[in-house]
Short mmCIF file of C-alpha atoms and ligand atoms in Angstrom, two decimals:
data_model
loop_
_atom_site.label_atom_id
_atom_site.label_comp_id
_atom_site.label_asym_id
_atom_site.label_seq_id
_atom_site.Cartn_x
_atom_site.Cartn_y
_atom_site.Cartn_z
CA MET A 205 -94.90 -31.06 15.14
CA ARG A 206 -91.45 -30.51 16.68
CA VAL A 207 -90.94 -31.49 20.30
CA LEU A 208 -87.86 -31.17 22.40
CA PHE A 209 -88.17 -33.96 24.87
CA VAL A 210 -86.07 -33.16 28.62
CA THR A 211 -85.37 -35.81 30.50
CA SER A 212 -82.76 -36.74 33.06
CA GLU A 213 -82.76 -40.74 31.62
CA VAL A 214 -83.30 -42.48 28.91
CA ALA A 215 -82.69 -46.13 27.95
CA PRO A 216 -80.52 -47.95 27.09
CA LEU A 217 -77.76 -45.05 27.78
CA ILE A 218 -79.05 -44.63 31.93
CA LYS A 219 -81.50 -46.29 34.14
CA THR A 220 -82.87 -45.97 37.51
CA GLY A 221 -86.32 -46.54 36.52
CA GLY A 222 -89.56 -46.58 34.46
CA LEU A 223 -88.69 -42.80 33.21
CA ALA A 224 -85.66 -43.73 31.31
CA ASP A 225 -87.93 -46.38 29.03
CA VAL A 226 -90.88 -43.86 28.63
CA SER A 227 -88.11 -41.43 28.04
CA ALA A 228 -86.76 -43.76 25.08
CA ALA A 229 -90.49 -45.64 23.84
CA LEU A 230 -92.30 -42.39 23.93
CA PRO A 231 -90.44 -40.26 21.72
CA LEU A 232 -89.86 -43.03 19.40
CA ALA A 233 -93.79 -43.67 19.23
CA LEU A 234 -94.47 -40.13 18.12
CA ARG A 235 -91.77 -40.39 15.74
CA ARG A 236 -93.28 -43.35 14.40
CA LEU A 237 -96.91 -41.31 14.18
CA GLY A 238 -94.72 -38.69 12.29
CA ASP A 239 -93.22 -36.05 14.61
CA ASP A 240 -89.94 -34.42 14.74
CA VAL A 241 -88.94 -35.48 18.21
CA ARG A 242 -85.65 -34.84 19.78
CA VAL A 243 -84.26 -35.79 23.45
CA LEU A 244 -81.86 -33.92 25.45
CA VAL A 245 -79.89 -35.39 28.38
CA PRO A 246 -77.38 -34.55 30.48
CA GLY A 247 -74.17 -35.67 29.45
CA TYR A 248 -73.14 -38.51 32.62
CA PRO A 249 -70.68 -40.82 31.91
CA GLN A 250 -72.44 -43.69 30.96
CA VAL A 251 -74.05 -41.35 28.02
CA LEU A 252 -71.00 -40.29 26.74
CA THR A 253 -69.17 -43.02 26.52
CA ALA A 254 -72.37 -45.01 24.84
CA LEU A 255 -72.34 -42.76 22.08
CA GLU A 256 -70.48 -43.66 19.06
CA SER A 257 -70.08 -40.32 17.35
CA PHE A 258 -71.18 -37.27 18.33
CA LYS A 259 -70.98 -33.55 16.41
CA ILE A 260 -70.26 -30.61 18.35
CA GLU A 261 -73.92 -28.10 18.08
CA ALA A 262 -73.28 -25.11 20.25
CA PHE A 263 -71.93 -23.18 23.34
CA PHE A 264 -73.21 -22.32 26.28
CA THR A 265 -71.08 -19.67 28.04
CA GLY A 266 -71.90 -16.79 30.72
CA ILE A 267 -75.20 -18.14 31.44
CA ALA A 268 -76.37 -16.47 34.87
CA GLY A 269 -75.07 -18.88 38.07
CA PHE A 270 -73.70 -21.65 35.58
CA PRO A 271 -70.53 -23.21 34.26
CA ASP A 272 -69.67 -23.19 30.68
CA ALA A 273 -71.43 -26.70 28.62
CA ARG A 274 -71.41 -27.35 25.35
CA LEU A 275 -74.19 -29.65 23.52
CA PHE A 276 -73.19 -32.33 21.59
CA ALA A 277 -75.47 -34.19 18.45
CA SER A 278 -76.22 -38.00 18.54
CA THR A 279 -78.46 -40.57 18.81
CA LEU A 280 -80.27 -43.45 20.16
CA PRO A 281 -79.72 -46.83 19.31
CA ASP A 282 -83.04 -46.92 17.51
CA GLY A 283 -82.25 -43.81 15.41
CA VAL A 284 -84.24 -40.94 17.55
CA PRO A 285 -81.68 -38.05 18.12
CA LEU A 286 -80.32 -37.07 21.12
CA TRP A 287 -78.74 -34.06 22.86
CA VAL A 288 -76.22 -34.40 25.68
CA ILE A 289 -75.49 -31.51 27.23
CA ASP A 290 -71.57 -31.66 28.58
CA CYS A 291 -70.34 -29.82 31.61
CA PRO A 292 -68.15 -32.04 33.22
CA GLU A 293 -67.64 -29.96 36.10
CA LEU A 294 -71.27 -30.87 36.90
CA PHE A 295 -72.66 -34.13 35.50
CA GLN A 296 -68.71 -35.82 35.05
CA ARG A 297 -68.60 -37.99 37.98
CA ASP A 298 -68.41 -41.23 39.89
CA GLY A 299 -71.92 -42.89 41.73
CA GLY A 300 -75.20 -42.43 40.71
CA ILE A 301 -77.05 -39.83 39.01
CA TYR A 302 -78.47 -38.29 41.37
CA GLN A 303 -77.06 -39.30 44.44
CA ASP A 304 -73.06 -40.21 45.38
CA GLY A 305 -72.54 -43.67 46.21
CA ASN A 306 -73.28 -43.90 49.49
CA GLY A 307 -76.61 -42.21 48.57
CA ASN A 308 -76.52 -39.29 49.66
CA ASP A 309 -77.79 -37.09 47.35
CA TRP A 310 -75.32 -34.43 45.43
CA PRO A 311 -75.04 -31.47 46.93
CA ASP A 312 -75.26 -29.08 43.53
CA ASN A 313 -78.39 -31.05 42.41
CA ALA A 314 -80.20 -27.59 42.25
CA LEU A 315 -77.33 -26.27 39.59
CA ARG A 316 -77.22 -29.66 37.75
CA PHE A 317 -80.86 -30.48 37.14
CA GLY A 318 -80.94 -26.04 37.10
CA LEU A 319 -78.65 -26.10 34.12
CA LEU A 320 -80.60 -29.09 32.41
CA SER A 321 -84.00 -26.99 32.74
CA LYS A 322 -81.92 -23.64 31.10
CA VAL A 323 -80.59 -25.23 27.89
CA ALA A 324 -84.22 -26.84 27.29
CA ALA A 325 -85.44 -23.48 28.09
CA ILE A 326 -82.87 -21.54 25.80
CA LEU A 327 -83.23 -24.36 22.99
CA GLY A 328 -87.32 -23.47 23.21
CA GLY A 329 -87.07 -19.38 23.34
CA GLN A 330 -86.08 -16.76 20.65
CA GLY A 331 -82.33 -17.17 21.75
CA SER A 332 -81.97 -20.54 20.53
CA PRO A 333 -78.68 -20.90 18.95
CA LEU A 334 -79.96 -24.36 16.96
CA ASP A 335 -82.06 -23.46 13.58
CA TRP A 336 -84.10 -26.41 15.03
CA LYS A 337 -86.70 -24.42 17.07
CA PRO A 338 -89.11 -26.69 18.67
CA GLU A 339 -92.95 -26.20 18.71
CA ILE A 340 -93.38 -27.91 21.99
CA VAL A 341 -90.86 -28.53 24.85
CA HIS A 342 -91.97 -31.59 26.82
CA CYS A 343 -90.57 -31.89 30.46
CA ASN A 344 -90.44 -34.94 33.21
CA ASP A 345 -90.17 -34.59 36.84
CA TRP A 346 -88.64 -32.31 39.18
CA GLN A 347 -85.49 -32.41 37.46
CA THR A 348 -86.58 -30.72 34.79
CA GLY A 349 -89.44 -28.61 36.84
CA LEU A 350 -87.32 -25.17 36.34
CA THR A 351 -87.90 -25.00 32.55
CA PRO A 352 -91.83 -24.06 32.41
CA ALA A 353 -90.66 -21.23 35.38
CA TYR A 354 -87.70 -20.04 32.75
CA MET A 355 -89.29 -19.92 29.25
CA HIS A 356 -92.72 -18.07 31.54
CA PHE A 357 -90.11 -15.58 32.00
CA SER A 358 -88.87 -15.25 28.49
CA PRO A 359 -91.39 -14.34 25.98
CA GLY A 360 -92.28 -15.75 22.64
CA SER A 361 -90.95 -19.25 24.33
CA ALA A 362 -92.36 -22.49 22.85
CA PRO A 363 -95.47 -23.90 24.90
CA CYS A 364 -94.08 -26.63 27.86
CA VAL A 365 -95.75 -29.95 28.75
CA MET A 366 -94.94 -31.00 32.17
CA THR A 367 -95.36 -35.13 32.71
CA VAL A 368 -95.42 -36.11 36.38
CA HIS A 369 -93.95 -39.39 36.77
CA ASN A 370 -93.93 -39.37 40.62
CA LEU A 371 -95.24 -36.27 42.69
CA ALA A 372 -93.24 -38.06 45.54
CA PHE A 373 -89.77 -36.65 44.51
CA GLN A 374 -90.27 -32.80 44.35
CA GLY A 375 -86.62 -31.42 44.11
CA VAL A 376 -87.13 -29.36 47.29
CA PHE A 377 -84.37 -27.09 47.71
CA PRO A 378 -83.69 -23.97 50.31
CA PRO A 379 -84.95 -20.43 49.53
CA GLN A 380 -81.39 -18.76 48.36
CA ALA A 381 -81.24 -21.42 45.51
CA ILE A 382 -83.57 -19.08 43.48
CA SER A 383 -81.14 -16.19 43.52
CA GLU A 384 -78.12 -19.13 42.18
CA LEU A 385 -80.31 -20.43 39.35
CA ASP A 386 -81.40 -17.12 38.11
CA ILE A 387 -84.68 -17.04 38.58
CA PRO A 388 -86.84 -13.69 38.88
CA ALA A 389 -87.02 -13.43 43.31
CA GLU A 390 -90.89 -12.24 43.08
CA SER A 391 -91.78 -15.67 41.71
CA PHE A 392 -90.97 -16.90 45.04
CA GLN A 393 -94.26 -16.80 46.73
CA PRO A 394 -97.03 -18.92 46.73
CA HIS A 395 -98.37 -18.76 42.85
CA GLY A 396 -95.05 -19.40 41.66
CA VAL A 397 -91.94 -21.49 42.69
CA GLU A 398 -92.28 -21.46 46.71
CA TYR A 399 -93.27 -24.69 48.32
CA TYR A 400 -93.86 -24.61 52.32
CA GLY A 401 -91.17 -21.98 52.69
CA ASN A 402 -88.82 -23.74 50.15
CA PHE A 403 -88.28 -23.63 46.85
CA SER A 404 -89.66 -26.26 44.11
CA PHE A 405 -88.51 -27.65 40.66
CA LEU A 406 -91.34 -30.07 40.69
CA LYS A 407 -93.77 -26.51 41.95
CA ALA A 408 -92.34 -24.01 39.22
CA GLY A 409 -93.18 -26.80 36.85
CA LEU A 410 -96.68 -27.55 37.73
CA TYR A 411 -97.25 -23.79 38.51
CA TYR A 412 -95.85 -22.13 34.68
CA ALA A 413 -96.48 -25.20 32.68
CA ASN A 414 -99.01 -24.83 30.12
CA HIS A 415 -100.10 -28.61 30.29
CA ILE A 416 -99.89 -30.97 33.00
CA THR A 417 -99.83 -34.36 32.30
CA THR A 418 -99.60 -37.62 34.01
CA VAL A 419 -98.82 -41.13 33.46
CA SER A 420 -102.47 -42.70 34.70
CA PRO A 421 -105.88 -41.54 34.59
CA THR A 422 -106.32 -42.70 37.64
CA TYR A 423 -103.29 -41.09 39.74
CA ALA A 424 -104.13 -37.84 37.72
CA GLU A 425 -107.24 -38.01 39.89
CA GLU A 426 -104.82 -39.26 42.82
CA ILE A 427 -102.91 -36.50 42.92
CA LYS A 428 -105.64 -34.06 43.19
CA THR A 429 -106.03 -35.77 46.91
CA ASP A 430 -105.10 -34.85 50.21
CA ALA A 431 -103.82 -38.97 50.66
CA LEU A 432 -101.59 -38.78 47.65
CA GLY A 433 -101.20 -34.81 46.60
CA PHE A 434 -97.83 -34.62 48.48
CA GLY A 435 -98.88 -30.59 49.16
CA PHE A 436 -99.74 -29.69 45.77
CA GLN A 437 -103.11 -31.33 45.58
CA GLY A 438 -104.24 -27.45 46.29
CA LEU A 439 -102.98 -26.25 42.67
CA LEU A 440 -103.29 -29.66 41.00
CA GLY A 441 -107.35 -29.17 42.08
CA ALA A 442 -106.72 -25.83 40.47
CA ARG A 443 -105.85 -26.83 37.20
CA SER A 444 -107.11 -29.45 37.31
CA SER A 445 -108.50 -28.55 33.27
CA SER A 446 -104.95 -28.47 32.30
CA LEU A 447 -103.91 -31.58 34.07
CA THR A 448 -104.44 -35.22 31.71
CA GLY A 449 -103.70 -38.82 32.82
CA ILE A 450 -102.23 -41.14 30.10
CA LEU A 451 -101.53 -44.26 30.86
CA ASN A 452 -97.51 -45.13 29.92
CA GLY A 453 -96.94 -48.16 27.23
CA ILE A 454 -94.58 -50.60 26.91
CA ASN A 455 -91.75 -51.07 24.77
CA ASP A 456 -93.04 -54.12 22.94
CA SER A 457 -90.31 -55.25 21.15
CA GLU A 458 -88.30 -55.41 23.61
CA TRP A 459 -90.27 -56.84 25.95
CA ASN A 460 -91.06 -59.76 23.81
CA PRO A 461 -91.53 -63.12 24.88
CA ALA A 462 -90.99 -64.62 21.16
CA ASN A 463 -87.92 -62.81 20.57
CA ASP A 464 -85.94 -62.01 23.74
CA PRO A 465 -82.25 -62.58 24.07
CA ALA A 466 -82.59 -62.52 27.75
CA LEU A 467 -84.52 -65.35 27.82
CA ALA A 468 -83.40 -69.49 27.82
CA CYS A 469 -86.49 -69.98 25.38
CA GLY A 470 -88.93 -68.05 23.59
CA TYR A 471 -92.63 -67.96 23.77
CA GLU A 472 -96.14 -66.65 22.73
CA ALA A 473 -99.47 -66.66 23.43
CA GLY A 474 -100.78 -70.11 21.91
CA ASN A 475 -96.94 -71.90 22.08
CA MET A 476 -96.54 -71.36 25.70
CA ALA A 477 -93.60 -74.38 26.10
CA GLY A 478 -91.08 -72.27 26.41
CA LYS A 479 -92.29 -70.36 29.36
CA ALA A 480 -91.60 -73.32 32.23
CA ALA A 481 -88.07 -73.51 30.16
CA ASN A 482 -87.49 -70.04 31.61
CA LYS A 483 -88.99 -71.08 34.99
CA ARG A 484 -86.54 -73.92 35.48
CA GLU A 485 -83.48 -71.03 34.22
CA LEU A 486 -84.52 -69.18 37.05
CA GLN A 487 -85.00 -71.60 39.51
CA MET A 488 -81.59 -72.87 38.75
CA GLN A 489 -79.76 -69.34 38.36
CA MET A 490 -81.13 -68.72 41.59
CA GLY A 491 -80.57 -71.84 43.99
CA LEU A 492 -84.13 -72.96 43.94
CA THR A 493 -85.32 -76.24 43.95
CA VAL A 494 -86.13 -76.90 40.89
CA ASP A 495 -89.62 -77.91 40.41
CA PRO A 496 -92.17 -77.36 37.52
CA LYS A 497 -94.92 -77.74 39.36
CA MET A 498 -94.04 -75.77 42.47
CA PRO A 499 -95.97 -71.64 42.07
CA LEU A 500 -93.22 -69.17 41.49
CA PHE A 501 -93.87 -65.83 42.73
CA GLY A 502 -91.18 -62.60 41.44
CA LEU A 503 -90.82 -58.94 42.23
CA VAL A 504 -88.62 -56.72 40.27
CA GLY A 505 -88.43 -53.03 41.69
CA ARG A 506 -87.16 -50.32 43.79
CA PHE A 507 -86.91 -51.69 47.49
CA THR A 508 -88.86 -48.75 49.05
CA HIS A 509 -91.60 -48.27 51.13
CA GLN A 510 -93.73 -47.16 47.90
CA LYS A 511 -93.04 -50.03 46.60
CA GLY A 512 -93.94 -52.04 49.42
CA LEU A 513 -91.83 -54.43 49.92
CA ASP A 514 -91.62 -54.50 53.23
CA VAL A 515 -95.40 -56.18 53.30
CA VAL A 516 -93.83 -58.42 50.90
CA LEU A 517 -90.94 -59.53 53.16
CA GLU A 518 -93.75 -59.95 56.02
CA ILE A 519 -95.40 -62.27 54.20
CA ALA A 520 -92.82 -64.69 52.60
CA PRO A 521 -93.05 -66.88 55.72
CA GLN A 522 -96.46 -67.37 55.47
CA LEU A 523 -96.15 -67.25 51.23
CA VAL A 524 -93.26 -70.08 50.94
CA ALA A 525 -95.55 -72.14 53.28
CA SER A 526 -98.11 -72.39 51.62
CA PRO A 527 -96.30 -73.96 49.60
CA ALA A 528 -94.32 -71.51 47.31
CA GLN A 529 -91.27 -69.63 46.32
CA LEU A 530 -90.00 -66.29 45.87
CA VAL A 531 -87.84 -64.69 43.76
CA LEU A 532 -87.21 -60.63 44.55
CA LEU A 533 -84.89 -58.15 42.64
CA GLY A 534 -83.90 -54.94 43.20
CA SER A 535 -82.12 -52.14 45.29
CA GLY A 536 -82.47 -48.91 47.64
CA ASP A 537 -83.37 -49.25 51.32
CA ALA A 538 -80.18 -50.84 53.35
CA THR A 539 -82.97 -52.51 56.19
CA MET A 540 -85.02 -54.23 53.56
CA GLN A 541 -81.92 -55.06 51.44
CA SER A 542 -80.37 -57.27 54.54
CA ASP A 543 -83.93 -58.14 55.30
CA ALA A 544 -84.20 -59.46 52.09
CA LEU A 545 -80.73 -61.29 51.82
CA ALA A 546 -81.64 -62.63 55.81
CA LEU A 547 -84.92 -64.29 54.49
CA ALA A 548 -82.96 -66.40 51.13
CA ARG A 549 -80.57 -67.29 54.01
CA GLN A 550 -83.38 -68.73 55.98
CA TYR A 551 -85.66 -70.27 53.41
CA PRO A 552 -82.72 -71.70 51.03
CA GLY A 553 -84.26 -73.00 47.83
CA GLN A 554 -87.92 -71.44 48.57
CA ILE A 555 -86.70 -67.43 48.55
CA ALA A 556 -83.70 -66.03 46.77
CA ALA A 557 -82.92 -62.30 47.11
CA VAL A 558 -80.18 -60.69 44.41
CA VAL A 559 -79.46 -56.96 45.46
CA GLY A 560 -78.65 -54.76 42.20
CA PHE A 561 -79.82 -53.82 39.08
CA ASP A 562 -79.64 -56.67 36.19
CA GLU A 563 -81.45 -55.89 33.22
CA ASN A 564 -81.14 -59.79 31.95
CA LEU A 565 -82.40 -60.73 34.88
CA SER A 566 -85.57 -58.91 35.63
CA HIS A 567 -86.49 -60.20 32.00
CA LEU A 568 -86.14 -63.89 33.14
CA ILE A 569 -87.89 -63.42 35.85
CA GLU A 570 -90.73 -61.81 34.12
CA ALA A 571 -90.67 -65.22 32.06
CA GLY A 572 -89.81 -67.49 34.89
CA ALA A 573 -92.20 -66.76 37.37
CA ASP A 574 -95.38 -67.52 37.49
CA ILE A 575 -96.88 -64.99 39.49
CA PHE A 576 -95.67 -61.51 39.47
CA LEU A 577 -95.87 -59.77 42.86
CA MET A 578 -97.06 -55.40 42.36
CA PRO A 579 -98.16 -54.37 45.97
CA SER A 580 -97.21 -51.16 45.63
CA ARG A 581 -98.50 -48.74 47.96
CA PHE A 582 -98.91 -45.92 45.34
CA GLU A 583 -98.12 -46.21 41.68
CA PRO A 584 -98.01 -43.57 39.13
CA CYS A 585 -98.48 -46.12 36.24
CA GLY A 586 -95.78 -48.78 37.03
CA LEU A 587 -94.63 -50.60 33.92
CA ASN A 588 -93.90 -54.10 35.69
CA GLN A 589 -97.42 -55.58 35.72
CA MET A 590 -97.83 -54.77 32.00
CA TYR A 591 -94.65 -56.76 30.71
CA SER A 592 -95.65 -59.55 33.49
CA GLN A 593 -98.87 -59.49 31.92
CA ARG A 594 -97.20 -59.26 28.04
CA TYR A 595 -95.14 -62.18 29.32
CA GLY A 596 -97.96 -64.49 30.48
CA THR A 597 -97.75 -63.88 34.42
CA PRO A 598 -100.28 -62.25 35.27
CA PRO A 599 -99.48 -59.38 38.54
CA ILE A 600 -101.15 -59.49 42.53
CA VAL A 601 -101.36 -55.25 42.69
CA HIS A 602 -102.52 -53.05 45.07
CA ALA A 603 -106.04 -51.02 43.64
CA THR A 604 -104.08 -47.58 43.39
CA GLY A 605 -103.16 -45.31 40.36
CA GLY A 606 -101.61 -46.93 36.75
CA LEU A 607 -102.41 -50.61 39.00
CA VAL A 608 -105.54 -49.96 38.53
CA ASP A 609 -105.54 -48.95 34.97
CA SER A 610 -103.65 -51.61 33.52
CA VAL A 611 -104.52 -54.82 35.61
CA VAL A 612 -108.15 -56.32 35.38
CA ASP A 613 -108.60 -58.68 38.51
CA CYS A 614 -109.96 -62.03 38.16
CA ASN A 615 -113.02 -63.68 39.26
CA ALA A 616 -115.79 -64.86 38.02
CA ALA A 617 -117.14 -62.62 35.63
CA THR A 618 -113.96 -61.06 34.50
CA LEU A 619 -113.09 -64.83 33.55
CA ALA A 620 -116.59 -65.48 31.94
CA GLN A 621 -115.55 -62.26 29.96
CA GLY A 622 -112.04 -62.89 28.70
CA ALA A 623 -111.71 -59.73 30.64
CA ALA A 624 -109.30 -60.71 34.12
CA THR A 625 -105.36 -60.10 33.73
CA GLY A 626 -104.55 -60.35 37.31
CA PHE A 627 -105.36 -60.36 41.31
CA VAL A 628 -106.24 -56.83 43.29
CA PHE A 629 -106.84 -56.25 46.50
CA ASN A 630 -108.20 -52.57 47.81
CA ASN A 631 -106.32 -52.73 51.36
CA MET A 632 -102.16 -52.65 51.40
CA THR A 633 -102.28 -54.38 54.69
CA ALA A 634 -99.98 -58.33 55.10
CA PRO A 635 -103.85 -59.86 55.91
CA ASP A 636 -105.33 -58.30 52.39
CA LEU A 637 -101.98 -58.98 50.60
CA LEU A 638 -101.41 -62.81 51.86
CA ARG A 639 -105.69 -63.13 50.92
CA CYS A 640 -104.85 -62.06 47.59
CA VAL A 641 -102.07 -64.84 47.03
CA GLN A 642 -104.01 -67.17 47.97
CA ARG A 643 -106.75 -66.00 45.95
CA ALA A 644 -104.18 -66.66 43.08
CA LEU A 645 -102.72 -69.96 44.15
CA ALA A 646 -106.14 -71.24 44.24
CA VAL A 647 -106.62 -69.82 40.27
CA TYR A 648 -102.97 -71.33 39.70
CA ARG A 649 -104.04 -75.24 40.57
CA ASP A 650 -107.08 -74.57 38.38
CA LYS A 651 -106.34 -76.24 35.44
CA LYS A 652 -108.95 -73.95 32.90
CA SER A 653 -108.74 -71.39 34.49
CA TRP A 654 -104.87 -69.96 34.32
CA PRO A 655 -103.86 -70.76 30.82
CA ALA A 656 -107.11 -68.48 30.10
CA LEU A 657 -105.63 -65.78 32.67
CA GLN A 658 -102.39 -65.92 30.73
CA LEU A 659 -103.68 -65.43 27.40
CA ASN A 660 -105.70 -62.53 28.75
CA GLY A 661 -102.67 -60.81 29.16
CA MET A 662 -100.59 -61.41 26.79
CA ASN A 663 -103.26 -60.66 24.61
CA ARG A 664 -104.11 -57.60 25.32
CA ASP A 665 -102.25 -54.12 23.68
CA PHE A 666 -99.75 -52.35 25.82
CA GLY A 667 -98.01 -50.44 23.42
CA TRP A 668 -98.15 -47.06 22.94
CA GLN A 669 -99.12 -46.17 19.98
CA LYS A 670 -103.00 -45.12 21.73
CA SER A 671 -101.12 -42.99 24.40
CA ALA A 672 -98.89 -41.24 22.13
CA ALA A 673 -101.38 -39.96 20.25
CA LYS A 674 -103.25 -38.66 23.60
CA TYR A 675 -99.85 -36.98 23.61
CA ARG A 676 -100.28 -35.50 20.05
CA GLU A 677 -103.58 -33.90 21.01
CA ILE A 678 -102.52 -32.14 23.66
CA TYR A 679 -99.16 -30.86 21.97
CA ALA A 680 -101.93 -29.88 18.95
CA SER A 681 -103.87 -28.08 21.47
CA LEU A 682 -101.18 -25.78 22.94
CA LEU A 683 -100.01 -24.76 19.52
CA PRO A 684 -101.11 -21.25 17.86
CA THR A 685 -104.30 -21.57 15.86
CA GLY A 686 -104.54 -20.22 12.19
P1 ADP B 774 -90.48 -46.91 39.06
O1 ADP B 774 -89.85 -45.87 37.92
O2 ADP B 774 -91.22 -46.51 39.82
O3 ADP B 774 -89.01 -47.72 39.60
P2 ADP B 774 -91.59 -48.64 36.66
O4 ADP B 774 -92.53 -49.93 37.18
O5 ADP B 774 -92.48 -47.77 36.55
O6 ADP B 774 -91.19 -48.21 39.06
O7 ADP B 774 -90.19 -48.95 36.40
C1 ADP B 774 -89.24 -49.38 36.53
C2 ADP B 774 -88.24 -49.92 35.80
O8 ADP B 774 -87.14 -50.13 36.17
C3 ADP B 774 -88.71 -51.51 35.05
O9 ADP B 774 -87.93 -51.17 33.89
C4 ADP B 774 -88.17 -52.36 35.55
O10 ADP B 774 -88.25 -53.40 35.34
C5 ADP B 774 -86.91 -51.76 36.13
N1 ADP B 774 -85.72 -52.22 37.25
C6 ADP B 774 -86.53 -51.68 38.93
N2 ADP B 774 -85.44 -52.16 39.24
C7 ADP B 774 -84.49 -53.16 38.98
C8 ADP B 774 -83.21 -54.11 39.06
N3 ADP B 774 -83.52 -54.04 40.36
N4 ADP B 774 -82.85 -54.28 37.96
C9 ADP B 774 -84.00 -54.44 36.80
N5 ADP B 774 -84.51 -54.01 36.19
C10 ADP B 774 -84.83 -53.06 37.38
C1 GLC B 775 -91.84 -43.14 37.95
C2 GLC B 775 -93.25 -43.96 38.85
C3 GLC B 775 -93.82 -45.19 37.82
C4 GLC B 775 -94.01 -45.33 36.42
C5 GLC B 775 -92.98 -44.31 35.57
C6 GLC B 775 -92.70 -43.90 34.79
O1 GLC B 775 -90.99 -43.91 38.12
O2 GLC B 775 -93.14 -44.61 40.12
O3 GLC B 775 -94.95 -45.46 38.49
O4 GLC B 775 -94.40 -45.99 35.68
O5 GLC B 775 -92.10 -43.18 36.80
O6 GLC B 775 -93.56 -42.75 34.27
#
């Protein structure tokens, strides 16, 4: 199958979160299954400077409302073919890919991601300038949400799959955006792109895509409810027969404790000695008291309400009084950032906080911590809890979304079955998280149960193979028969 995979970020070129990891790993897994998958991304400076070579493949001029653009053909480091949209006016700028340096959304985001959506639709339609014609166009999150709409209004286009990585980000713009983006005015209605009086890219994708997927089976159910549907529950309920939850995998060569270049020492199931060296290295690098016996909790992620960092900060004093140590890496909400740094100053040697994005340190935390914290209020899938299991660092997770689908709570029964891999708690409150922390510490002190728990997680298969096969089934079901 020929698949065009459209995304606003792809690792290792440009990453703000899990979408970039998935956009690198899923196309690679699909290619290994024999499909011809190619990735389309905007030409941000980070992408263009990372390309070793490229060839100009096509020009897009005179598209109503959009500046002129070029299409470059190149490859990702792992060999996956890559197409990059070069449009300096929209993509060549300092700052973040969605926001400026002050954290404000770029004012022309509708046009920027409208162009990404439009180019994808052209490549998947009858008027494509390329010889290579995709049989399926696979869109991801709101930034690509207009593609299914453009393709719907362009007869003869390939079928479209829309994957929701996070329903909380919806690409909402004022109604007049519709006239600037070459979308037929009649689609501005509840059965179309209208969303509570505004215009939403994600709504367009969810309404017009031939099939919707999301990144875990549990989240696929949750987004049909008032609690987690973010206003889309009605539409998603109505489209239930075209909605599938497929758990993300992990890139298990990049996230492999046996040969991870970011670690102080490699280790694997059956040969765990190196894990202690990573704990020591992490304690040293972070200025924590070097103590092999002191339980060390780690957290990596966006500092946001979604990720529950506020509750972690609330219980941090009791957590370290257990006693234990805590290391935090992430960025996001300004108050959470300064609260995390203040706690680190208040508890020197016990709490360390790094504000920023640091790929190597994130690997070292997965390896060097004893227990990983991921108490997200909601979590479409989550990758860190899978990385941590692979690294022998059992996670503590809230019972939501993909966390439910990827962590087995530790109790007498699941331990006896060899199934337990972490700790799951039900109510996202400080007392419940703290109780779960204490439960984890009790198992940590049990010299028989803890290694068994670590091994169960390390031996689980979180690779992409099974999930990639499920995406193929969906693609195949959308192809014309015969
Ligand atoms: P989300 O996409 O919601 O942020 P995921 O768990 O799916 O959450 O993926 C987050 C990805 O980004 C993981 O690969 C994680 O290691 C990485 N990450 C998040 N914050 C940081 C950070 N501050 N430094 C390094 N890596 C980070
Ligand atoms: C989103 C979600 C996260 C998921 C990631 C990749 O950013 O918040 O749960 O793992 O996308 O699908």
